[in-house]
């Protein structure tokens, strides 16, 4: 048997999109107008999860394919969601929903894209981090069917207060491909956590680039250039 001396290809991932969660999609749209100074573009419905969203690009030289997602539970969904037990991004967490009802929409998470999502999940598992099952998801868009693979834990948890990204692997198309410039661009993304070494190990395992990390209270901090000037949004441990 011939033994290959070729080293395995290193994993790589990059910031795909920011996730702002809202008690309702209407509230998310109004928040976007007030805070970022734009009306978000169209999105779609996720029958698998019973959620819906609005999207817009925030691509910049540092984050060339990044976009912004405002997401909420779709209380008017015509069909019941099919899986899993709890929705992604902790949207079924009662404390989170109460906070959103009191304080309004908030940055809660980010998603990282990778060309090898299965390998990235296994790499995280070797660090003791369970990113969840890889699900096949799709939704119809005006440009056709959008397909992707995404990690979702059965309990819906984001992990590290949202600072360990959900992983996504896109099919033939990426949603940002059809988005017009929004007037908003992502300048930087930083995370802080009381256990930065464990979080850093996760970032290194998936080959994540472009996200700053420091020790401190749980937080995600995104700085965006907007029509209202430079705007910083934070999760503050949500």
Coordinates of N, CA and C in Angstrom, one line a residue:
X1 N 0.8 -1.2 0.0 CA 0.0 0.0 0.0 C 0.9 1.2 0.0
X2 N 0.6 2.1 -0.9 CA 1.4 3.4 -1.0 C 0.9 4.4 0.0
X3 N 1.8 5.0 0.8 CA 1.4 6.0 1.8 C 1.7 7.4 1.3
X4 N 0.7 8.2 1.4 CA 0.9 9.6 0.9 C 1.6 10.4 2.0
X5 N 2.5 11.3 1.6 CA 3.1 12.2 2.5 C 2.6 13.6 2.4
X6 N 1.5 13.7 1.6 CA 0.9 15.0 1.4 C 0.1 15.4 2.7
X7 N 0.4 16.6 3.2 CA -0.3 17.1 4.4 C -1.7 17.5 4.1
X8 N -2.6 17.3 5.0 CA -4.0 17.6 4.7 C -4.2 19.1 4.5
X9 N -5.1 19.5 3.6 CA -5.3 20.9 3.3 C -5.9 21.6 4.6
X10 N -5.2 22.7 5.0 CA -5.7 23.4 6.2 C -7.2 23.9 6.0
X11 N -7.9 23.9 7.0 CA -9.3 24.4 7.0 C -9.2 26.0 6.9
X12 N -10.2 26.5 6.3 CA -10.4 28.0 6.2 C -11.8 28.4 6.3
X13 N -12.1 29.5 7.0 CA -13.4 30.0 7.0 C -13.3 31.6 7.2
X14 N -14.4 32.2 6.8 CA -14.4 33.7 6.9 C -15.8 34.1 7.3
X15 N -15.9 35.4 7.8 CA -17.2 35.9 8.2 C -18.1 35.9 7.0
X16 N -19.3 35.3 7.2 CA -20.3 35.2 6.1 C -21.4 36.3 6.3
X17 N -22.0 36.2 7.6 CA -22.9 37.3 7.9 C -23.1 37.5 9.4
X18 N -23.5 38.7 9.7 CA -23.9 39.1 11.0 C -25.4 38.7 11.2
X19 N -25.7 38.4 12.5 CA -27.1 38.0 12.8 C -27.7 38.9 13.9
X20 N -28.6 39.7 13.5 CA -29.4 40.5 14.5 C -30.7 39.9 14.7
X21 N -31.1 39.5 15.9 CA -32.3 38.9 16.2 C -33.3 39.9 16.7
X22 N -34.6 39.7 16.4 CA -35.7 40.7 16.7 C -36.9 39.9 17.2
X23 N -37.7 40.6 18.1 CA -39.0 40.0 18.5 C -39.9 39.8 17.4
X24 N -39.9 40.7 16.4 CA -40.6 40.6 15.2 C -39.8 41.2 14.0
X25 N -40.1 40.7 12.8 CA -39.4 41.3 11.7 C -39.7 42.7 11.5
X26 N -40.9 43.2 11.7 CA -41.2 44.6 11.6 C -40.4 45.4 12.5
X27 N -40.2 44.9 13.8 CA -39.3 45.7 14.7 C -37.9 45.7 14.2
X28 N -37.4 44.6 13.6 CA -36.1 44.6 13.1 C -35.9 45.6 12.0
X29 N -36.9 45.7 11.1 CA -36.8 46.7 10.0 C -36.7 48.1 10.6
X30 N -37.6 48.4 11.5 CA -37.6 49.8 12.1 C -36.3 50.1 12.8
X31 N -35.7 49.1 13.5 CA -34.4 49.2 14.2 C -33.3 49.5 13.1
X32 N -33.4 48.8 12.0 CA -32.4 49.1 11.0 C -32.4 50.5 10.4
X33 N -33.6 51.0 10.2 CA -33.8 52.3 9.7 C -33.3 53.4 10.7
X34 N -33.6 53.1 12.0 CA -33.2 54.1 13.0 C -31.7 54.1 13.3
X35 N -31.1 52.9 13.4 CA -29.7 52.7 13.8 C -28.8 52.8 12.7
X36 N -29.1 52.2 11.5 CA -28.1 52.1 10.4 C -28.5 53.1 9.3
X37 N -29.7 53.6 9.3 CA -30.1 54.6 8.3 C -30.5 54.1 7.0
X38 N -30.8 52.8 6.9 CA -31.2 52.2 5.6 C -32.4 51.3 5.9
X39 N -33.2 51.0 4.8 CA -34.2 50.0 4.8 C -33.6 48.7 4.3
X40 N -33.7 47.6 5.1 CA -33.1 46.3 4.7 C -33.7 45.8 3.4
X41 N -33.0 45.0 2.7 CA -33.5 44.4 1.5 C -34.4 43.3 1.8
X42 N -34.9 42.6 0.7 CA -35.8 41.5 1.0 C -35.0 40.3 1.5
X43 N -35.8 39.4 2.1 CA -35.2 38.1 2.6 C -36.1 37.0 2.1
X44 N -36.4 36.1 3.1 CA -37.3 35.0 2.8 C -37.7 34.3 4.0
X45 N -38.4 33.1 3.8 CA -38.9 32.3 4.9 C -38.1 31.0 5.0
X46 N -37.9 30.5 6.2 CA -37.2 29.3 6.5 C -38.2 28.3 7.0
X47 N -38.8 27.4 6.2 CA -39.8 26.5 6.6 C -39.3 25.5 7.6
X48 N -38.0 25.2 7.5 CA -37.4 24.2 8.5 C -37.5 24.7 9.9
X49 N -37.3 26.0 10.1 CA -37.2 26.6 11.4 C -38.4 27.5 11.8
X50 N -39.3 27.8 10.9 CA -40.3 28.7 11.2 C -39.9 30.2 11.5
X51 N -38.9 30.6 10.7 CA -38.3 31.9 10.9 C -38.4 32.6 9.5
X52 N -38.2 34.0 9.5 CA -38.0 34.7 8.3 C -37.0 35.9 8.5
X53 N -36.6 36.5 7.4 CA -35.5 37.4 7.6 C -35.6 38.5 6.6
X54 N -34.7 39.5 6.8 CA -34.4 40.6 5.8 C -32.9 40.7 5.7
X55 N -32.4 41.0 4.5 CA -31.0 40.9 4.3 C -30.5 42.2 3.5
X56 N -29.2 42.5 3.7 CA -28.5 43.5 2.9 C -27.0 43.2 3.0
X57 N -26.3 43.6 1.9 CA -24.8 43.4 1.9 C -24.1 44.4 2.8
X58 N -23.1 44.0 3.4 CA -22.2 44.8 4.2 C -20.7 44.6 3.7
X59 N -20.6 44.1 2.5 CA -19.2 43.7 2.0 C -18.3 44.9 2.0
X60 N -17.0 44.6 2.3 CA -16.0 45.6 2.4 C -14.7 44.9 2.0
X61 N -13.6 45.6 1.8 CA -12.3 44.9 1.4 C -11.9 43.9 2.5
X62 N -12.2 44.1 3.7 CA -11.8 43.2 4.8 C -12.8 42.0 4.9
X63 N -14.0 42.2 4.4 CA -15.0 41.2 4.5 C -15.8 41.1 3.1
X64 N -15.1 40.6 2.1 CA -15.6 40.8 0.7 C -16.9 40.1 0.4
X65 N -17.4 39.2 1.2 CA -18.7 38.6 0.8 C -19.7 38.7 2.0
X66 N -19.5 39.6 2.9 CA -20.3 39.6 4.1 C -21.6 40.3 3.8
X67 N -22.6 39.8 4.6 CA -24.0 40.5 4.5 C -24.5 40.5 5.9
X68 N -25.7 41.0 6.0 CA -26.3 41.3 7.3 C -27.7 40.7 7.3
X69 N -28.0 39.9 8.4 CA -29.3 39.3 8.5 C -30.1 39.8 9.7
X70 N -31.3 40.2 9.5 CA -32.2 40.5 10.6 C -33.2 39.3 10.6
X71 N -33.3 38.6 11.7 CA -34.2 37.4 11.7 C -35.1 37.4 12.9
X72 N -36.3 36.8 12.7 CA -37.3 36.7 13.8 C -38.1 35.4 13.6
X73 N -38.7 35.0 14.6 CA -39.7 33.9 14.5 C -40.9 34.4 13.6
X74 N -41.3 33.5 12.7 CA -42.4 33.9 11.8 C -43.7 33.3 12.4
X75 N -44.4 34.2 13.1 CA -45.6 33.8 13.8 C -46.8 33.6 12.9
X76 N -46.6 34.0 11.6 CA -47.7 33.8 10.6 C -47.3 32.7 9.6
X77 N -46.4 31.9 9.9 CA -46.0 30.8 9.0 C -47.2 29.9 8.7
X78 N -47.4 29.6 7.4 CA -48.5 28.8 7.0 C -48.3 27.3 7.3
X79 N -47.1 26.9 7.3 CA -46.8 25.5 7.6 C -46.0 25.4 8.8
X80 N -46.2 24.3 9.7 CA -45.4 24.2 10.9 C -44.0 23.8 10.5
X81 N -43.0 24.3 11.3 CA -41.6 24.0 11.1 C -41.4 22.5 11.2
X82 N -40.4 21.9 10.6 CA -40.2 20.5 10.5 C -39.1 20.0 11.4
X83 N -38.1 20.8 11.8 CA -37.0 20.4 12.6 C -36.1 21.5 12.9
X84 N -35.2 21.4 13.9 CA -35.1 20.4 14.9 C -36.0 20.8 16.1
X85 N -35.7 20.3 17.3 CA -36.5 20.6 18.5 C -36.6 22.1 18.8
X86 N -35.5 22.8 18.7 CA -35.4 24.2 18.9 C -34.8 24.9 17.7
X87 N -35.2 26.2 17.5 CA -34.8 27.0 16.4 C -33.3 27.4 16.5
X88 N -32.7 27.7 15.4 CA -31.3 28.2 15.4 C -31.2 29.5 16.1
X89 N -30.0 29.9 16.5 CA -29.6 31.2 17.1 C -30.3 31.5 18.4
X90 N -30.7 30.4 19.1 CA -31.3 30.6 20.5 C -32.7 31.3 20.4
X91 N -33.3 31.3 19.2 CA -34.6 32.1 19.1 C -35.7 31.5 20.0
X92 N -35.6 30.3 20.5 CA -36.6 29.8 21.4 C -36.3 30.0 22.8
X93 N -35.2 30.7 23.1 CA -34.8 30.9 24.5 C -35.7 32.0 25.1
X94 N -36.4 31.7 26.1 CA -37.4 32.6 26.7 C -36.8 33.9 27.2
X95 N -35.6 33.8 27.9 CA -34.9 35.0 28.4 C -34.5 35.9 27.2
X96 N -34.1 35.3 26.1 CA -33.7 36.1 25.0 C -34.9 36.9 24.4
X97 N -36.0 36.2 24.3 CA -37.2 36.8 23.7 C -37.7 37.9 24.6
X98 N -37.7 37.7 26.0 CA -38.1 38.7 26.9 C -37.2 40.0 26.8
X99 N -35.9 39.7 26.6 CA -35.0 40.9 26.5 C -35.2 41.6 25.2
X100 N -35.5 40.9 24.1 CA -35.8 41.6 22.8 C -37.1 42.4 22.9
X101 N -38.0 41.8 23.7 CA -39.3 42.6 23.8 C -39.1 43.9 24.6
X102 N -38.1 43.9 25.5 CA -37.9 45.1 26.3 C -36.9 46.1 25.7
X103 N -35.8 45.5 25.1 CA -34.8 46.4 24.6 C -34.7 46.5 23.1
X104 N -35.4 45.7 22.4 CA -35.4 45.8 20.9 C -34.4 44.9 20.3
X105 N -34.3 44.9 19.0 CA -33.4 44.0 18.3 C -31.9 44.2 18.7
X106 N -31.2 43.1 18.6 CA -29.8 43.1 19.0 C -28.9 42.2 18.2
X107 N -27.7 42.6 18.0 CA -26.7 41.7 17.5 C -26.5 40.5 18.4
X108 N -26.6 39.3 17.9 CA -26.6 38.1 18.7 C -25.5 37.1 18.3
X109 N -25.1 37.1 17.0 CA -24.3 36.0 16.5 C -23.7 36.4 15.2
X110 N -22.8 35.5 14.7 CA -22.3 35.6 13.3 C -22.2 34.2 12.8
X111 N -22.2 34.2 11.5 CA -22.0 32.9 10.7 C -20.8 33.0 9.9
X112 N -20.0 31.9 9.9 CA -18.8 31.8 9.1 C -19.0 30.8 8.0
X113 N -18.5 31.1 6.8 CA -18.6 30.2 5.7 C -17.3 29.4 5.5
X114 N -17.5 28.2 5.1 CA -16.3 27.3 4.9 C -16.6 26.4 3.7
X115 N -15.6 26.1 2.9 CA -15.9 25.1 1.8 C -16.0 23.7 2.3
X116 N -15.7 23.4 3.5 CA -15.6 22.0 4.0 C -16.3 22.0 5.4
X117 N -17.6 22.1 5.4 CA -18.3 22.2 6.7 C -18.2 21.0 7.6
X118 N -18.2 19.8 7.0 CA -18.1 18.6 7.7 C -16.8 18.5 8.4
X119 N -15.7 18.8 7.7 CA -14.4 18.7 8.3 C -14.2 19.8 9.4
X120 N -14.8 20.9 9.2 CA -14.7 22.0 10.2 C -15.5 21.6 11.5
X121 N -16.6 20.9 11.4 CA -17.3 20.4 12.5 C -16.5 19.4 13.3
X122 N -15.8 18.5 12.5 CA -15.0 17.5 13.2 C -13.8 18.1 13.9
X123 N -13.2 19.2 13.3 CA -12.1 19.9 13.9 C -12.5 20.5 15.2
X124 N -13.7 21.1 15.2 CA -14.2 21.7 16.5 C -14.5 20.6 17.5
X125 N -15.0 19.5 17.1 CA -15.2 18.4 18.0 C -13.9 17.9 18.7
X126 N -12.8 18.0 18.0 CA -11.5 17.6 18.6 C -11.1 18.6 19.7
X127 N -11.7 19.8 19.6 CA -11.4 20.8 20.6 C -12.5 20.7 21.8
X128 N -13.4 19.7 21.7 CA -14.4 19.6 22.7 C -15.6 20.5 22.5
X129 N -15.7 21.0 21.2 CA -16.8 21.9 20.9 C -17.8 21.3 20.0
X130 N -19.0 21.1 20.4 CA -20.1 20.5 19.6 C -20.9 21.6 18.9
X131 N -20.6 21.7 17.6 CA -21.2 22.8 16.8 C -22.6 22.3 16.3
X132 N -22.9 21.0 16.4 CA -24.2 20.5 16.0 C -24.2 19.7 14.7
X133 N -25.4 19.3 14.3 CA -25.6 18.6 13.1 C -25.5 19.5 11.9
X134 N -25.0 18.9 10.8 CA -25.0 19.7 9.5 C -26.3 19.4 8.8
X135 N -27.1 20.4 8.6 CA -28.4 20.3 8.0 C -28.4 20.8 6.6
X136 N -29.1 20.2 5.7 CA -29.3 20.7 4.3 C -30.6 21.6 4.3
X137 N -30.4 22.8 3.9 CA -31.5 23.8 3.9 C -31.6 24.5 2.6
X138 N -32.8 24.9 2.3 CA -33.0 25.7 1.0 C -34.2 26.6 1.2
X139 N -34.2 27.6 0.3 CA -35.4 28.5 0.2 C -35.4 29.1 -1.2
X140 N -36.6 29.4 -1.7 CA -36.8 30.0 -3.0 C -36.5 31.5 -3.0
X141 N -35.8 32.0 -4.0 CA -35.6 33.4 -4.2 C -36.0 33.8 -5.6
X142 N -36.1 35.1 -5.9 CA -36.4 35.5 -7.3 C -35.4 35.0 -8.3
X143 N -34.2 34.7 -7.8 CA -33.1 34.2 -8.7 C -33.1 32.7 -8.8
X144 N -33.9 32.0 -8.0 CA -34.0 30.6 -8.1 C -33.8 30.0 -6.7
X145 N -33.6 28.7 -6.6 CA -33.5 28.0 -5.3 C -32.1 28.2 -4.7
X146 N -32.1 28.7 -3.5 CA -30.8 28.9 -2.7 C -30.6 27.7 -1.8
X147 N -29.5 27.1 -1.9 CA -29.2 25.9 -1.1 C -28.0 26.1 -0.2
X148 N -28.0 25.5 1.0 CA -26.8 25.6 1.8 C -26.8 24.5 2.9
X149 N -25.6 24.2 3.4 CA -25.5 23.3 4.6 C -25.1 24.2 5.8
X150 N -25.8 23.9 6.9 CA -25.5 24.8 8.1 C -25.6 23.9 9.3
X151 N -24.7 24.3 10.3 CA -24.7 23.6 11.6 C -25.8 24.1 12.5
X152 N -26.5 23.2 13.1 CA -27.6 23.6 14.1 C -27.6 22.5 15.2
X153 N -27.4 23.0 16.4 CA -27.5 22.1 17.6 C -29.0 21.8 17.9
X154 N -29.2 20.6 18.4 CA -30.6 20.2 18.7 C -31.2 21.2 19.8
X155 N -30.3 21.8 20.6 CA -30.8 22.7 21.7 C -30.8 24.1 21.1
X156 N -30.4 24.4 19.9 CA -30.5 25.7 19.3 C -29.4 26.7 19.8
X157 N -28.5 26.2 20.7 CA -27.6 27.2 21.3 C -26.5 27.7 20.4
X158 N -26.2 29.0 20.6 CA -25.1 29.6 19.7 C -23.7 29.3 20.2
X159 N -23.6 29.1 21.5 CA -22.3 28.8 22.2 C -21.4 30.1 22.4
X160 N -20.7 30.2 23.5 CA -19.9 31.3 23.8 C -20.6 32.6 23.7
X161 N -21.9 32.6 24.1 CA -22.7 33.8 24.0 C -22.7 34.4 22.5
X162 N -22.7 33.5 21.6 CA -22.8 33.9 20.2 C -21.5 34.1 19.5
X163 N -20.4 34.0 20.2 CA -19.1 34.4 19.7 C -18.4 33.2 18.9
X164 N -18.9 32.0 19.1 CA -18.4 30.8 18.3 C -19.4 30.7 17.1
X165 N -18.9 31.0 15.9 CA -19.9 31.1 14.8 C -20.6 29.8 14.4
X166 N -21.8 29.9 14.0 CA -22.4 28.8 13.2 C -21.6 28.7 11.9
X167 N -21.5 27.5 11.4 CA -20.8 27.2 10.2 C -21.8 27.0 9.0
X168 N -21.4 27.5 7.8 CA -22.3 27.4 6.7 C -21.4 27.1 5.5
X169 N -22.0 26.2 4.6 CA -21.3 26.0 3.3 C -22.4 26.2 2.2
X170 N -22.1 27.1 1.4 CA -23.1 27.5 0.3 C -23.0 26.5 -0.9
X171 N -24.1 26.4 -1.6 CA -24.2 25.6 -2.8 C -23.6 26.5 -3.9
X172 N -24.3 26.4 -5.1 CA -23.8 27.1 -6.3 C -23.9 28.6 -6.2
X173 N -24.8 29.1 -5.4 CA -25.1 30.5 -5.3 C -24.9 31.0 -3.9
X174 N -24.5 32.3 -3.8 CA -24.4 32.9 -2.5 C -25.4 34.1 -2.5
X175 N -26.1 34.3 -1.3 CA -27.2 35.4 -1.3 C -26.6 36.7 -1.7
X176 N -25.4 37.0 -1.3 CA -24.8 38.4 -1.6 C -24.6 38.6 -3.0
X177 N -24.6 37.5 -3.9 CA -24.4 37.7 -5.3 C -25.4 38.6 -6.0
X178 N -26.6 38.5 -5.4 CA -27.7 39.3 -6.1 C -28.1 40.6 -5.3
X179 N -27.2 41.0 -4.4 CA -27.6 42.2 -3.6 C -26.9 43.4 -4.1
X180 N -27.7 44.5 -4.2 CA -27.1 45.8 -4.6 C -26.4 46.4 -3.4
X181 N -25.5 47.3 -3.7 CA -24.8 48.0 -2.5 C -25.9 48.6 -1.6
X182 N -25.6 48.5 -0.3 CA -26.6 49.0 0.7 C -26.3 50.3 1.3
X183 N -25.0 50.8 1.1 CA -24.6 52.0 1.8 C -24.0 51.7 3.2
X184 N -24.0 50.4 3.5 CA -23.4 50.0 4.8 C -22.3 49.0 4.6
X185 N -21.2 49.1 5.2 CA -20.1 48.2 5.1 C -19.5 47.8 6.4
X186 N -19.1 46.6 6.6 CA -18.5 46.1 7.8 C -17.1 46.4 7.9
X187 N -16.7 47.2 8.9 CA -15.3 47.6 9.1 C -14.5 46.7 9.9
X188 N -15.1 46.1 11.0 CA -14.4 45.2 11.9 C -15.4 44.4 12.7
X189 N -15.0 43.3 13.2 CA -15.7 42.4 14.1 C -14.8 41.9 15.1
X190 N -15.2 42.1 16.4 CA -14.4 41.7 17.6 C -15.3 40.9 18.5
X191 N -14.7 39.9 19.2 CA -15.4 39.2 20.3 C -14.6 39.3 21.5
X192 N -15.3 39.3 22.7 CA -14.6 39.1 24.0 C -15.3 38.1 24.7
X193 N -14.6 37.4 25.6 CA -15.1 36.3 26.4 C -14.2 36.0 27.6
X194 N -14.8 35.6 28.7 CA -14.0 35.3 29.9 C -13.0 34.1 29.6
X195 N -13.3 33.2 28.6 CA -12.4 32.1 28.3 C -11.9 32.3 26.9
X196 N -11.1 33.3 26.6 CA -10.7 33.5 25.2 C -9.8 32.4 24.6
X197 N -9.1 31.7 25.5 CA -8.2 30.6 24.9 C -9.1 29.5 24.3
X198 N -10.2 29.1 25.0 CA -11.0 28.1 24.4 C -11.7 28.6 23.1
X199 N -12.1 29.8 23.1 CA -12.7 30.4 21.9 C -11.7 30.5 20.8
X200 N -10.5 30.9 21.1 CA -9.4 31.0 20.1 C -9.1 29.6 19.5
X201 N -9.1 28.6 20.4 CA -8.9 27.3 19.9 C -9.9 26.9 18.8
X202 N -11.2 27.3 19.0 CA -12.2 27.0 18.0 C -12.0 27.8 16.8
X203 N -11.6 29.1 16.9 CA -11.3 29.8 15.7 C -10.2 29.2 14.9
X204 N -9.1 28.8 15.6 CA -8.0 28.2 14.9 C -8.3 26.9 14.2
X205 N -9.2 26.1 14.9 CA -9.6 24.8 14.4 C -10.3 24.9 13.0
X206 N -11.1 26.0 12.9 CA -11.9 26.2 11.7 C -11.2 27.1 10.7
X207 N -10.0 27.6 11.1 CA -9.3 28.5 10.2 C -9.9 29.8 10.0
X208 N -10.6 30.3 11.0 CA -11.3 31.6 10.9 C -10.4 32.8 10.9
X209 N -10.6 33.6 10.0 CA -9.8 34.9 9.9 C -10.6 36.1 10.0
X210 N -10.0 37.2 10.5 CA -10.7 38.5 10.4 C -11.5 38.9 11.6
X211 N -11.5 38.0 12.7 CA -12.3 38.3 13.9 C -11.3 38.5 15.0
X212 N -11.3 39.7 15.6 CA -10.5 40.0 16.8 C -11.0 39.3 18.0
X213 N -10.2 39.0 19.0 CA -10.6 38.3 20.2 C -9.8 38.8 21.4
X214 N -10.5 39.0 22.5 CA -9.9 39.5 23.7 C -10.6 38.9 24.9
X215 N -9.9 38.9 26.1 CA -10.5 38.5 27.3 C -11.4 39.6 27.9
X216 N -12.6 39.2 28.4 CA -13.5 40.2 28.9 C -14.9 39.7 29.0
X217 N -15.8 40.5 29.4 CA -17.2 40.1 29.5 C -17.7 39.6 28.1
X218 N -18.6 38.7 28.0 CA -19.1 38.2 26.7 C -19.7 39.3 25.9
X219 N -19.2 39.4 24.7 CA -19.6 40.5 23.8 C -19.2 40.2 22.4
X220 N -20.0 40.7 21.4 CA -19.7 40.8 20.0 C -19.8 42.2 19.7
X221 N -18.8 42.8 18.9 CA -18.8 44.2 18.6 C -18.5 44.3 17.1
X222 N -19.5 44.8 16.4 CA -19.3 45.1 15.0 C -19.4 46.6 14.7
X223 N -18.4 47.0 13.9 CA -18.3 48.4 13.5 C -18.6 48.5 12.1
X224 N -19.6 49.4 11.7 CA -20.1 49.5 10.4 C -20.0 51.0 9.9
X225 N -19.6 51.2 8.7 CA -19.8 52.5 8.1 C -21.2 52.6 7.4
X226 N -21.9 53.6 7.8 CA -23.3 53.7 7.4 C -23.6 55.1 6.9
X227 N -24.8 55.3 6.4 CA -25.2 56.7 6.0 C -25.3 57.6 7.3
X228 N -25.4 57.0 8.4 CA -25.3 57.8 9.7 C -23.9 58.0 10.3
X229 N -22.9 57.6 9.5 CA -21.6 57.6 10.0 C -21.1 56.3 10.5
X230 N -20.1 56.3 11.3 CA -19.6 55.0 11.9 C -20.5 54.6 13.0
X231 N -21.0 53.4 13.0 CA -21.9 52.9 14.0 C -21.4 51.6 14.5
X232 N -21.4 51.4 15.9 CA -21.0 50.2 16.5 C -22.2 49.6 17.2
X233 N -22.4 48.3 16.9 CA -23.4 47.5 17.5 C -22.8 46.4 18.3
X234 N -23.4 46.1 19.5 CA -22.8 45.1 20.4 C -23.9 44.1 20.8
X235 N -23.4 42.9 21.2 CA -24.3 41.9 21.8 C -24.4 42.0 23.3
X236 N -23.3 42.4 23.9 CA -23.2 42.5 25.4 C -23.7 41.3 26.1
X237 N -23.3 40.1 25.6 CA -23.6 38.9 26.3 C -25.0 38.4 26.2
X238 N -25.7 38.9 25.2 CA -27.1 38.5 25.0 C -27.2 37.0 24.8

